Amino acid sequence: MIPASFDYVRPSTVDEAVQALASAGEDAKVIAGGQSLLPVLRMRLAAPTTLVDLGRVAELRGVREDGDDLVIGAMTTHYDVQRDALVASHAALLKEATDTVADPQIRHRGTLGGAIAHADPAGDLLAPVLALDASLVLAGPSGRRTVPAAEFFQDLFTTALAADELLVEVRIPKHTGWRAHYEKFNRVAQAWSMVAVAVTVRTEAGVIEEARVALTNMGSTPVRASGVEAALVGVQASADSIAAAASHAAEGTNPPVDSNADVEYRRHLAQVLTGRAIAAAAGA
């Protein structure tokens, strides 16, 4: 199907992009890598009046350190996130999850910011961003503001982004020395996750000192598994302690029901995958 007609703007700076969005009104759309938006346009599930293409905004790409934070530009591709030494050192969970995203072609075009702003609860990068306590920097006509990931994801495909704002940076507190694992279950290769679990832990002498756990596709937004985290802190990373912690994985969740799985099956998957992810991250 051919998309509906629209105006096309290709700014070269963040300020120009914000101005273009403000001028176009609430029916404008931003295109980053295009891996989620283009299929939607082709199916006419969206019909923007204006498309603002961020492909030329160089300041939105790259990874850098800023004190205790790792800062990743919103237009940084999945491919570049996978291969960045700073990400591997300070946000290993994000690299682990990015390795599982779709296929090499999509990872070369898709962007971290685009995936986050799209806010698909089955997407692989929302739960890691939540588990890592990331903050999202948004730019609009009134300047920039920073929103914690826990407040950014509001509902199915719905975020704190206003119609005239751009996601420009992802700021992640450094998790240097933390081990991580992303455990994903899908029916066929490269499909969306039925359920996935993002885990990162800091251990000392086999004891879990800190833990961060978040779930993919267990609600309309990514879900932080606080019960699992609390059960892990201060315990030896053994099979019994991990199983006990994983039993809390589905608490407070509201999984979707579709042709792949019902609520109870997804809750069962969450517990099983959480146990596997913790064991892998903790080296148990």
PDB file of C-alpha atoms in Angstrom:
ATOM      1  CA  MET A   1       0.000   0.000   0.000  1.00  0.00           C
ATOM      2  CA  ILE A   2       1.205   3.520  -0.768  1.00  0.00           C
ATOM      3  CA  PRO A   3       1.374   5.951   2.185  1.00  0.00           C
ATOM      4  CA  ALA A   4      -0.825   9.049   2.265  1.00  0.00           C
ATOM      5  CA  SER A   5       0.906  12.205   1.016  1.00  0.00           C
ATOM      6  CA  PHE A   6       2.820  14.372   3.478  1.00  0.00           C
ATOM      7  CA  ASP A   7       5.284  17.257   3.596  1.00  0.00           C
ATOM      8  CA  TYR A   8       8.910  16.291   4.188  1.00  0.00           C
ATOM      9  CA  VAL A   9      11.432  18.293   6.254  1.00  0.00           C
ATOM     10  CA  ARG A  10      15.074  17.336   6.783  1.00  0.00           C
ATOM     11  CA  PRO A  11      16.699  19.600   9.398  1.00  0.00           C
ATOM     12  CA  SER A  12      20.407  19.563  10.232  1.00  0.00           C
ATOM     13  CA  THR A  13      20.256  20.659  13.904  1.00  0.00           C
ATOM     14  CA  VAL A  14      18.105  19.901  16.936  1.00  0.00           C
ATOM     15  CA  ASP A  15      16.856  23.497  16.999  1.00  0.00           C
ATOM     16  CA  GLU A  16      15.746  23.262  13.367  1.00  0.00           C
ATOM     17  CA  ALA A  17      14.005  19.948  14.060  1.00  0.00           C
ATOM     18  CA  VAL A  18      12.129  21.370  17.057  1.00  0.00           C
ATOM     19  CA  GLN A  19      11.102  24.402  15.020  1.00  0.00           C
ATOM     20  CA  ALA A  20       9.877  22.157  12.204  1.00  0.00           C
ATOM     21  CA  LEU A  21       7.767  20.117  14.635  1.00  0.00           C
ATOM     22  CA  ALA A  22       6.310  23.220  16.241  1.00  0.00           C
ATOM     23  CA  SER A  23       5.423  24.676  12.847  1.00  0.00           C
ATOM     24  CA  ALA A  24       3.869  21.452  11.558  1.00  0.00           C
ATOM     25  CA  GLY A  25       1.477  20.959  14.466  1.00  0.00           C
ATOM     26  CA  GLU A  26       0.355  17.870  16.326  1.00  0.00           C
ATOM     27  CA  ASP A  27      -0.125  15.747  13.184  1.00  0.00           C
ATOM     28  CA  ALA A  28       3.609  15.754  12.406  1.00  0.00           C
ATOM     29  CA  LYS A  29       5.773  12.650  12.882  1.00  0.00           C
ATOM     30  CA  VAL A  30       9.483  12.258  13.506  1.00  0.00           C
ATOM     31  CA  ILE A  31      11.392   9.640  11.530  1.00  0.00           C
ATOM     32  CA  ALA A  32      14.658   8.292  12.960  1.00  0.00           C
ATOM     33  CA  GLY A  33      15.752   4.930  11.538  1.00  0.00           C
ATOM     34  CA  GLY A  34      12.279   4.334  10.133  1.00  0.00           C
ATOM     35  CA  GLN A  35      12.136   0.642  11.011  1.00  0.00           C
ATOM     36  CA  SER A  36       8.885   1.036  12.965  1.00  0.00           C
ATOM     37  CA  LEU A  37       7.349   4.086  11.305  1.00  0.00           C
ATOM     38  CA  LEU A  38       7.664   3.100   7.639  1.00  0.00           C
ATOM     39  CA  PRO A  39       5.532  -0.069   7.919  1.00  0.00           C
ATOM     40  CA  VAL A  40       2.903   1.940   9.800  1.00  0.00           C
ATOM     41  CA  LEU A  41       2.882   4.560   7.034  1.00  0.00           C
ATOM     42  CA  ARG A  42       2.617   1.932   4.305  1.00  0.00           C
ATOM     43  CA  MET A  43      -0.396   0.353   6.036  1.00  0.00           C
ATOM     44  CA  ARG A  44      -1.916   3.829   6.540  1.00  0.00           C
ATOM     45  CA  LEU A  45      -2.166   3.259  10.276  1.00  0.00           C
ATOM     46  CA  ALA A  46      -0.661   6.744  10.536  1.00  0.00           C
ATOM     47  CA  ALA A  47      -1.124   9.648   8.151  1.00  0.00           C
ATOM     48  CA  PRO A  48       1.081  12.555   9.285  1.00  0.00           C
ATOM     49  CA  THR A  49       0.811  15.899   7.575  1.00  0.00           C
ATOM     50  CA  THR A  50       4.580  16.420   7.921  1.00  0.00           C
ATOM     51  CA  LEU A  51       7.488  14.032   8.338  1.00  0.00           C
ATOM     52  CA  VAL A  52      10.563  15.440  10.120  1.00  0.00           C
ATOM     53  CA  ASP A  53      13.617  13.359   9.182  1.00  0.00           C
ATOM     54  CA  LEU A  54      16.431  13.418  11.770  1.00  0.00           C
ATOM     55  CA  GLY A  55      18.959  11.651   9.551  1.00  0.00           C
ATOM     56  CA  ARG A  56      21.133  14.759   9.065  1.00  0.00           C
ATOM     57  CA  VAL A  57      21.240  15.839  12.733  1.00  0.00           C
ATOM     58  CA  ALA A  58      24.797  14.771  13.555  1.00  0.00           C
ATOM     59  CA  GLU A  59      24.631  15.966  17.181  1.00  0.00           C
ATOM     60  CA  LEU A  60      22.114  13.204  17.916  1.00  0.00           C
ATOM     61  CA  ARG A  61      24.612  10.419  17.222  1.00  0.00           C
ATOM     62  CA  GLY A  62      27.346   8.908  19.349  1.00  0.00           C
ATOM     63  CA  VAL A  63      28.222   7.751  22.850  1.00  0.00           C
ATOM     64  CA  ARG A  64      30.117   9.780  25.433  1.00  0.00           C
ATOM     65  CA  GLU A  65      30.837   9.947  29.138  1.00  0.00           C
ATOM     66  CA  ASP A  66      29.567  12.767  31.319  1.00  0.00           C
ATOM     67  CA  GLY A  67      30.824  12.242  34.866  1.00  0.00           C
ATOM     68  CA  ASP A  68      28.958   9.296  36.355  1.00  0.00           C
ATOM     69  CA  ASP A  69      26.639   9.010  33.346  1.00  0.00           C
ATOM     70  CA  LEU A  70      26.876   7.398  29.952  1.00  0.00           C
ATOM     71  CA  VAL A  71      25.182   9.581  27.329  1.00  0.00           C
ATOM     72  CA  ILE A  72      23.890   8.038  24.111  1.00  0.00           C
ATOM     73  CA  GLY A  73      22.516  10.177  21.304  1.00  0.00           C
ATOM     74  CA  ALA A  74      18.985   9.277  20.271  1.00  0.00           C
ATOM     75  CA  MET A  75      20.018   8.671  16.629  1.00  0.00           C
ATOM     76  CA  THR A  76      22.766   6.206  17.548  1.00  0.00           C
ATOM     77  CA  THR A  77      22.032   2.987  15.674  1.00  0.00           C
ATOM     78  CA  HIS A  78      21.643  -0.396  17.314  1.00  0.00           C
ATOM     79  CA  TYR A  79      24.734  -1.506  15.394  1.00  0.00           C
ATOM     80  CA  ASP A  80      26.828   1.274  16.943  1.00  0.00           C
ATOM     81  CA  VAL A  81      25.442   0.594  20.439  1.00  0.00           C
ATOM     82  CA  GLN A  82      26.402  -3.070  20.069  1.00  0.00           C
ATOM     83  CA  ARG A  83      29.990  -2.252  19.226  1.00  0.00           C
ATOM     84  CA  ASP A  84      30.672   0.704  21.498  1.00  0.00           C
ATOM     85  CA  ALA A  85      33.347   0.072  24.146  1.00  0.00           C
ATOM     86  CA  LEU A  86      31.776   2.530  26.604  1.00  0.00           C
ATOM     87  CA  VAL A  87      28.425   0.755  26.422  1.00  0.00           C
ATOM     88  CA  ALA A  88      30.101  -2.612  26.963  1.00  0.00           C
ATOM     89  CA  SER A  89      31.972  -1.267  29.996  1.00  0.00           C
ATOM     90  CA  HIS A  90      29.284   0.821  31.674  1.00  0.00           C
ATOM     91  CA  ALA A  91      25.902  -0.478  30.434  1.00  0.00           C
ATOM     92  CA  ALA A  92      26.445  -4.141  29.557  1.00  0.00           C
ATOM     93  CA  LEU A  93      22.718  -4.871  29.853  1.00  0.00           C
ATOM     94  CA  LEU A  94      21.946  -2.511  26.984  1.00  0.00           C
ATOM     95  CA  LYS A  95      24.486  -4.254  24.758  1.00  0.00           C
ATOM     96  CA  GLU A  96      23.112  -7.675  25.725  1.00  0.00           C
ATOM     97  CA  ALA A  97      19.580  -6.647  24.743  1.00  0.00           C
ATOM     98  CA  THR A  98      20.624  -4.839  21.570  1.00  0.00           C
ATOM     99  CA  ASP A  99      22.342  -8.003  20.361  1.00  0.00           C
ATOM    100  CA  THR A 100      18.899  -9.644  20.180  1.00  0.00           C
ATOM    101  CA  VAL A 101      17.117  -6.911  18.196  1.00  0.00           C
ATOM    102  CA  ALA A 102      15.728  -8.189  14.897  1.00  0.00           C
ATOM    103  CA  ASP A 103      18.448  -8.791  12.289  1.00  0.00           C
ATOM    104  CA  PRO A 104      21.668  -7.081  11.098  1.00  0.00           C
ATOM    105  CA  GLN A 105      19.881  -5.030   8.445  1.00  0.00           C
ATOM    106  CA  ILE A 106      17.478  -3.516  10.965  1.00  0.00           C
ATOM    107  CA  ARG A 107      20.242  -2.995  13.536  1.00  0.00           C
ATOM    108  CA  HIS A 108      22.158  -0.940  10.961  1.00  0.00           C
ATOM    109  CA  ARG A 109      19.168   1.374  10.381  1.00  0.00           C
ATOM    110  CA  GLY A 110      17.167   1.321  13.612  1.00  0.00           C
ATOM    111  CA  THR A 111      18.090   3.715  16.415  1.00  0.00           C
ATOM    112  CA  LEU A 112      18.025   3.551  20.196  1.00  0.00           C
ATOM    113  CA  GLY A 113      15.981   6.740  20.495  1.00  0.00           C
ATOM    114  CA  GLY A 114      13.529   5.627  17.845  1.00  0.00           C
ATOM    115  CA  ALA A 115      12.872   2.348  19.635  1.00  0.00           C
ATOM    116  CA  ILE A 116      12.389   4.102  22.976  1.00  0.00           C
ATOM    117  CA  ALA A 117      10.092   6.811  21.593  1.00  0.00           C
ATOM    118  CA  HIS A 118       8.021   4.197  19.726  1.00  0.00           C
ATOM    119  CA  ALA A 119       7.332   2.584  23.141  1.00  0.00           C
ATOM    120  CA  ASP A 120       6.215  -0.825  21.923  1.00  0.00           C
ATOM    121  CA  PRO A 121       5.951  -2.912  25.135  1.00  0.00           C
ATOM    122  CA  ALA A 122       7.224  -5.937  23.177  1.00  0.00           C
ATOM    123  CA  GLY A 123      10.319  -4.018  22.044  1.00  0.00           C
ATOM    124  CA  ASP A 124      13.601  -5.270  23.442  1.00  0.00           C
ATOM    125  CA  LEU A 125      15.185  -2.002  24.608  1.00  0.00           C
ATOM    126  CA  LEU A 126      12.547  -0.519  26.893  1.00  0.00           C
ATOM    127  CA  ALA A 127      13.055  -2.937  29.793  1.00  0.00           C
ATOM    128  CA  PRO A 128      16.872  -2.552  29.808  1.00  0.00           C
ATOM    129  CA  VAL A 129      16.553   1.239  29.801  1.00  0.00           C
ATOM    130  CA  LEU A 130      14.134   0.981  32.732  1.00  0.00           C
ATOM    131  CA  ALA A 131      16.339  -1.493  34.630  1.00  0.00           C
ATOM    132  CA  LEU A 132      19.377   0.746  34.185  1.00  0.00           C
ATOM    133  CA  ASP A 133      17.545   3.724  35.738  1.00  0.00           C
ATOM    134  CA  ALA A 134      18.059   5.740  32.567  1.00  0.00           C
ATOM    135  CA  SER A 135      16.778   9.271  32.055  1.00  0.00           C
ATOM    136  CA  LEU A 136      15.516  10.625  28.744  1.00  0.00           C
ATOM    137  CA  VAL A 137      16.421  14.143  27.642  1.00  0.00           C
ATOM    138  CA  LEU A 138      13.676  15.841  25.613  1.00  0.00           C
ATOM    139  CA  ALA A 139      14.032  19.031  23.572  1.00  0.00           C
ATOM    140  CA  GLY A 140      11.118  21.327  22.765  1.00  0.00           C
ATOM    141  CA  PRO A 141      10.322  24.981  22.066  1.00  0.00           C
ATOM    142  CA  SER A 142      10.764  25.831  25.770  1.00  0.00           C
ATOM    143  CA  GLY A 143      14.168  24.150  26.036  1.00  0.00           C
ATOM    144  CA  ARG A 144      15.252  20.770  27.367  1.00  0.00           C
ATOM    145  CA  ARG A 145      13.889  18.662  30.193  1.00  0.00           C
ATOM    146  CA  THR A 146      14.908  15.315  31.652  1.00  0.00           C
ATOM    147  CA  VAL A 147      12.397  12.561  32.410  1.00  0.00           C
ATOM    148  CA  PRO A 148      13.228   9.331  34.307  1.00  0.00           C
ATOM    149  CA  ALA A 149      12.478   6.179  32.314  1.00  0.00           C
ATOM    150  CA  ALA A 150      10.020   5.119  35.030  1.00  0.00           C
ATOM    151  CA  GLU A 151       7.931   8.205  34.169  1.00  0.00           C
ATOM    152  CA  PHE A 152       8.605   8.328  30.444  1.00  0.00           C
ATOM    153  CA  PHE A 153       6.696   5.143  29.497  1.00  0.00           C
ATOM    154  CA  GLN A 154       3.046   5.892  30.207  1.00  0.00           C
ATOM    155  CA  ASP A 155       0.942   3.375  28.269  1.00  0.00           C
ATOM    156  CA  LEU A 156       0.839   1.305  25.106  1.00  0.00           C
ATOM    157  CA  PHE A 157       2.852   3.277  22.496  1.00  0.00           C
ATOM    158  CA  THR A 158       2.458   6.338  24.735  1.00  0.00           C
ATOM    159  CA  THR A 159       5.256   8.354  26.327  1.00  0.00           C
ATOM    160  CA  ALA A 160       5.890  11.654  28.077  1.00  0.00           C
ATOM    161  CA  LEU A 161       6.980  13.213  24.777  1.00  0.00           C
ATOM    162  CA  ALA A 162       4.843  16.188  23.772  1.00  0.00           C
ATOM    163  CA  ALA A 163       3.885  16.617  20.117  1.00  0.00           C
ATOM    164  CA  ASP A 164       6.490  19.358  19.665  1.00  0.00           C
ATOM    165  CA  GLU A 165       9.340  17.579  21.491  1.00  0.00           C
ATOM    166  CA  LEU A 166      12.214  15.338  20.412  1.00  0.00           C
ATOM    167  CA  LEU A 167      14.038  12.664  22.355  1.00  0.00           C
ATOM    168  CA  VAL A 168      17.666  13.789  22.046  1.00  0.00           C
ATOM    169  CA  GLU A 169      19.688  11.802  24.613  1.00  0.00           C
ATOM    170  CA  VAL A 170      19.547   8.704  26.768  1.00  0.00           C
ATOM    171  CA  ARG A 171      21.481   9.170  30.018  1.00  0.00           C
ATOM    172  CA  ILE A 172      22.411   5.997  31.897  1.00  0.00           C
ATOM    173  CA  PRO A 173      24.131   5.945  35.294  1.00  0.00           C
ATOM    174  CA  LYS A 174      27.316   3.943  34.871  1.00  0.00           C
ATOM    175  CA  HIS A 175      26.953   0.320  35.915  1.00  0.00           C
ATOM    176  CA  THR A 176      30.669  -0.367  35.677  1.00  0.00           C
ATOM    177  CA  GLY A 177      31.567  -3.887  36.707  1.00  0.00           C
ATOM    178  CA  TRP A 178      27.950  -5.062  36.767  1.00  0.00           C
ATOM    179  CA  ARG A 179      27.169  -8.297  34.973  1.00  0.00           C
ATOM    180  CA  ALA A 180      24.079  -8.563  32.820  1.00  0.00           C
ATOM    181  CA  HIS A 181      21.867 -10.834  30.775  1.00  0.00           C
ATOM    182  CA  TYR A 182      18.798 -10.423  28.562  1.00  0.00           C
ATOM    183  CA  GLU A 183      16.690 -13.566  28.298  1.00  0.00           C
ATOM    184  CA  LYS A 184      14.128 -13.543  25.503  1.00  0.00           C
ATOM    185  CA  PHE A 185      11.427 -16.000  24.438  1.00  0.00           C
ATOM    186  CA  ASN A 186       9.866 -15.847  20.999  1.00  0.00           C
ATOM    187  CA  ARG A 187       8.270 -18.429  18.755  1.00  0.00           C
ATOM    188  CA  VAL A 188      10.450 -17.810  15.711  1.00  0.00           C
ATOM    189  CA  ALA A 189      13.783 -16.098  15.135  1.00  0.00           C
ATOM    190  CA  GLN A 190      13.690 -12.294  14.895  1.00  0.00           C
ATOM    191  CA  ALA A 191      10.087 -12.101  16.132  1.00  0.00           C
ATOM    192  CA  TRP A 192       8.854  -9.829  18.896  1.00  0.00           C
ATOM    193  CA  SER A 193       9.329 -11.209  22.387  1.00  0.00           C
ATOM    194  CA  MET A 194       6.422 -13.052  23.957  1.00  0.00           C
ATOM    195  CA  VAL A 195       8.217 -12.280  27.221  1.00  0.00           C
ATOM    196  CA  ALA A 196      11.773 -11.156  27.963  1.00  0.00           C
ATOM    197  CA  VAL A 197      13.731 -10.324  31.101  1.00  0.00           C
ATOM    198  CA  ALA A 198      16.506  -7.768  31.550  1.00  0.00           C
ATOM    199  CA  VAL A 199      18.795  -8.416  34.518  1.00  0.00           C
ATOM    200  CA  THR A 200      21.919  -6.665  35.743  1.00  0.00           C
ATOM    201  CA  VAL A 201      23.615  -7.435  39.054  1.00  0.00           C
ATOM    202  CA  ARG A 202      26.629  -6.387  41.079  1.00  0.00           C
ATOM    203  CA  THR A 203      28.187  -9.231  43.021  1.00  0.00           C
ATOM    204  CA  GLU A 204      30.989  -9.544  45.536  1.00  0.00           C
ATOM    205  CA  ALA A 205      32.417 -12.959  46.476  1.00  0.00           C
ATOM    206  CA  GLY A 206      29.329 -14.657  45.038  1.00  0.00           C
ATOM    207  CA  VAL A 207      26.881 -12.478  46.983  1.00  0.00           C
ATOM    208  CA  ILE A 208      24.456 -10.262  45.069  1.00  0.00           C
ATOM    209  CA  GLU A 209      24.925  -6.746  46.434  1.00  0.00           C
ATOM    210  CA  GLU A 210      22.626  -4.908  43.994  1.00  0.00           C
ATOM    211  CA  ALA A 211      20.129  -6.075  41.377  1.00  0.00           C
ATOM    212  CA  ARG A 212      18.029  -4.475  38.667  1.00  0.00           C
ATOM    213  CA  VAL A 213      15.335  -6.506  36.881  1.00  0.00           C
ATOM    214  CA  ALA A 214      12.749  -5.420  34.309  1.00  0.00           C
ATOM    215  CA  LEU A 215      10.281  -7.302  32.104  1.00  0.00           C
ATOM    216  CA  THR A 216       9.358  -6.951  28.447  1.00  0.00           C
ATOM    217  CA  ASN A 217       5.762  -7.483  27.224  1.00  0.00           C
ATOM    218  CA  MET A 218       4.244  -8.080  30.655  1.00  0.00           C
ATOM    219  CA  GLY A 219       2.055  -4.981  30.546  1.00  0.00           C
ATOM    220  CA  SER A 220       1.326  -1.904  28.466  1.00  0.00           C
ATOM    221  CA  THR A 221       4.747  -0.530  29.479  1.00  0.00           C
ATOM    222  CA  PRO A 222       8.002  -2.176  30.603  1.00  0.00           C
ATOM    223  CA  VAL A 223       7.703  -3.424  34.190  1.00  0.00           C
ATOM    224  CA  ARG A 224      10.285  -3.202  36.963  1.00  0.00           C
ATOM    225  CA  ALA A 225      10.327  -6.457  38.980  1.00  0.00           C
ATOM    226  CA  SER A 226      10.877  -4.881  42.394  1.00  0.00           C
ATOM    227  CA  GLY A 227       9.949  -8.065  44.261  1.00  0.00           C
ATOM    228  CA  VAL A 228      12.674  -9.978  42.474  1.00  0.00           C
ATOM    229  CA  GLU A 229      15.212  -7.237  43.154  1.00  0.00           C
ATOM    230  CA  ALA A 230      14.439  -7.159  46.869  1.00  0.00           C
ATOM    231  CA  ALA A 231      14.705 -10.940  47.139  1.00  0.00           C
ATOM    232  CA  LEU A 232      18.120 -10.987  45.475  1.00  0.00           C
ATOM    233  CA  VAL A 233      19.982  -8.367  47.493  1.00  0.00           C
ATOM    234  CA  GLY A 234      22.331  -9.801  50.077  1.00  0.00           C
ATOM    235  CA  VAL A 235      21.931 -13.464  49.119  1.00  0.00           C
ATOM    236  CA  GLN A 236      24.382 -15.984  47.721  1.00  0.00           C
ATOM    237  CA  ALA A 237      23.760 -16.595  44.029  1.00  0.00           C
ATOM    238  CA  SER A 238      22.629 -20.207  44.374  1.00  0.00           C
ATOM    239  CA  ALA A 239      19.987 -22.189  42.513  1.00  0.00           C
ATOM    240  CA  ASP A 240      17.631 -22.056  45.492  1.00  0.00           C
ATOM    241  CA  SER A 241      17.960 -18.318  46.117  1.00  0.00           C
ATOM    242  CA  ILE A 242      17.538 -17.537  42.425  1.00  0.00           C
ATOM    243  CA  ALA A 243      14.439 -19.712  42.156  1.00  0.00           C
ATOM    244  CA  ALA A 244      12.960 -18.031  45.236  1.00  0.00           C
ATOM    245  CA  ALA A 245      13.595 -14.574  43.797  1.00  0.00           C
ATOM    246  CA  ALA A 246      12.250 -15.505  40.363  1.00  0.00           C
ATOM    247  CA  SER A 247       8.966 -16.626  41.916  1.00  0.00           C
ATOM    248  CA  HIS A 248       8.174 -12.911  42.407  1.00  0.00           C
ATOM    249  CA  ALA A 249       8.632 -12.042  38.714  1.00  0.00           C
ATOM    250  CA  ALA A 250       4.978 -11.812  37.724  1.00  0.00           C
ATOM    251  CA  GLU A 251       3.866  -9.788  40.742  1.00  0.00           C
ATOM    252  CA  GLY A 252       2.008  -6.634  39.762  1.00  0.00           C
ATOM    253  CA  THR A 253       2.052  -7.457  36.050  1.00  0.00           C
ATOM    254  CA  ASN A 254      -0.837  -7.269  33.583  1.00  0.00           C
ATOM    255  CA  PRO A 255       0.284  -9.353  30.587  1.00  0.00           C
ATOM    256  CA  PRO A 256      -1.473  -9.010  27.227  1.00  0.00           C
ATOM    257  CA  VAL A 257      -3.549 -11.820  25.751  1.00  0.00           C
ATOM    258  CA  ASP A 258      -3.035 -12.644  22.085  1.00  0.00           C
ATOM    259  CA  SER A 259      -2.726 -15.610  19.722  1.00  0.00           C
ATOM    260  CA  ASN A 260       0.690 -16.462  21.188  1.00  0.00           C
ATOM    261  CA  ALA A 261      -0.134 -16.766  24.883  1.00  0.00           C
ATOM    262  CA  ASP A 262      -2.647 -16.102  27.620  1.00  0.00           C
ATOM    263  CA  VAL A 263      -2.018 -14.320  30.919  1.00  0.00           C
ATOM    264  CA  GLU A 264      -1.059 -17.371  32.961  1.00  0.00           C
ATOM    265  CA  TYR A 265       1.359 -18.688  30.376  1.00  0.00           C
ATOM    266  CA  ARG A 266       3.115 -15.329  30.176  1.00  0.00           C
ATOM    267  CA  ARG A 267       3.373 -15.173  33.956  1.00  0.00           C
ATOM    268  CA  HIS A 268       4.873 -18.661  33.973  1.00  0.00           C
ATOM    269  CA  LEU A 269       7.335 -17.606  31.262  1.00  0.00           C
ATOM    270  CA  ALA A 270       8.295 -14.531  33.283  1.00  0.00           C
ATOM    271  CA  GLN A 271       9.287 -16.678  36.260  1.00  0.00           C
ATOM    272  CA  VAL A 272      11.227 -19.207  34.187  1.00  0.00           C
ATOM    273  CA  LEU A 273      13.053 -16.583  32.116  1.00  0.00           C
ATOM    274  CA  THR A 274      13.837 -14.481  35.177  1.00  0.00           C
ATOM    275  CA  GLY A 275      15.507 -17.449  36.824  1.00  0.00           C
ATOM    276  CA  ARG A 276      17.565 -18.126  33.729  1.00  0.00           C
ATOM    277  CA  ALA A 277      18.554 -14.486  33.318  1.00  0.00           C
ATOM    278  CA  ILE A 278      19.622 -14.090  36.957  1.00  0.00           C
ATOM    279  CA  ALA A 279      21.672 -17.287  36.829  1.00  0.00           C
ATOM    280  CA  ALA A 280      23.406 -16.146  33.650  1.00  0.00           C
ATOM    281  CA  ALA A 281      24.092 -12.643  34.970  1.00  0.00           C
ATOM    282  CA  ALA A 282      25.320 -13.840  38.366  1.00  0.00           C
ATOM    283  CA  GLY A 283      27.390 -16.668  36.943  1.00  0.00           C
ATOM    284  CA  ALA A 284      25.475 -19.215  39.034  1.00  0.00           C
TER     285      ALA A 284
END
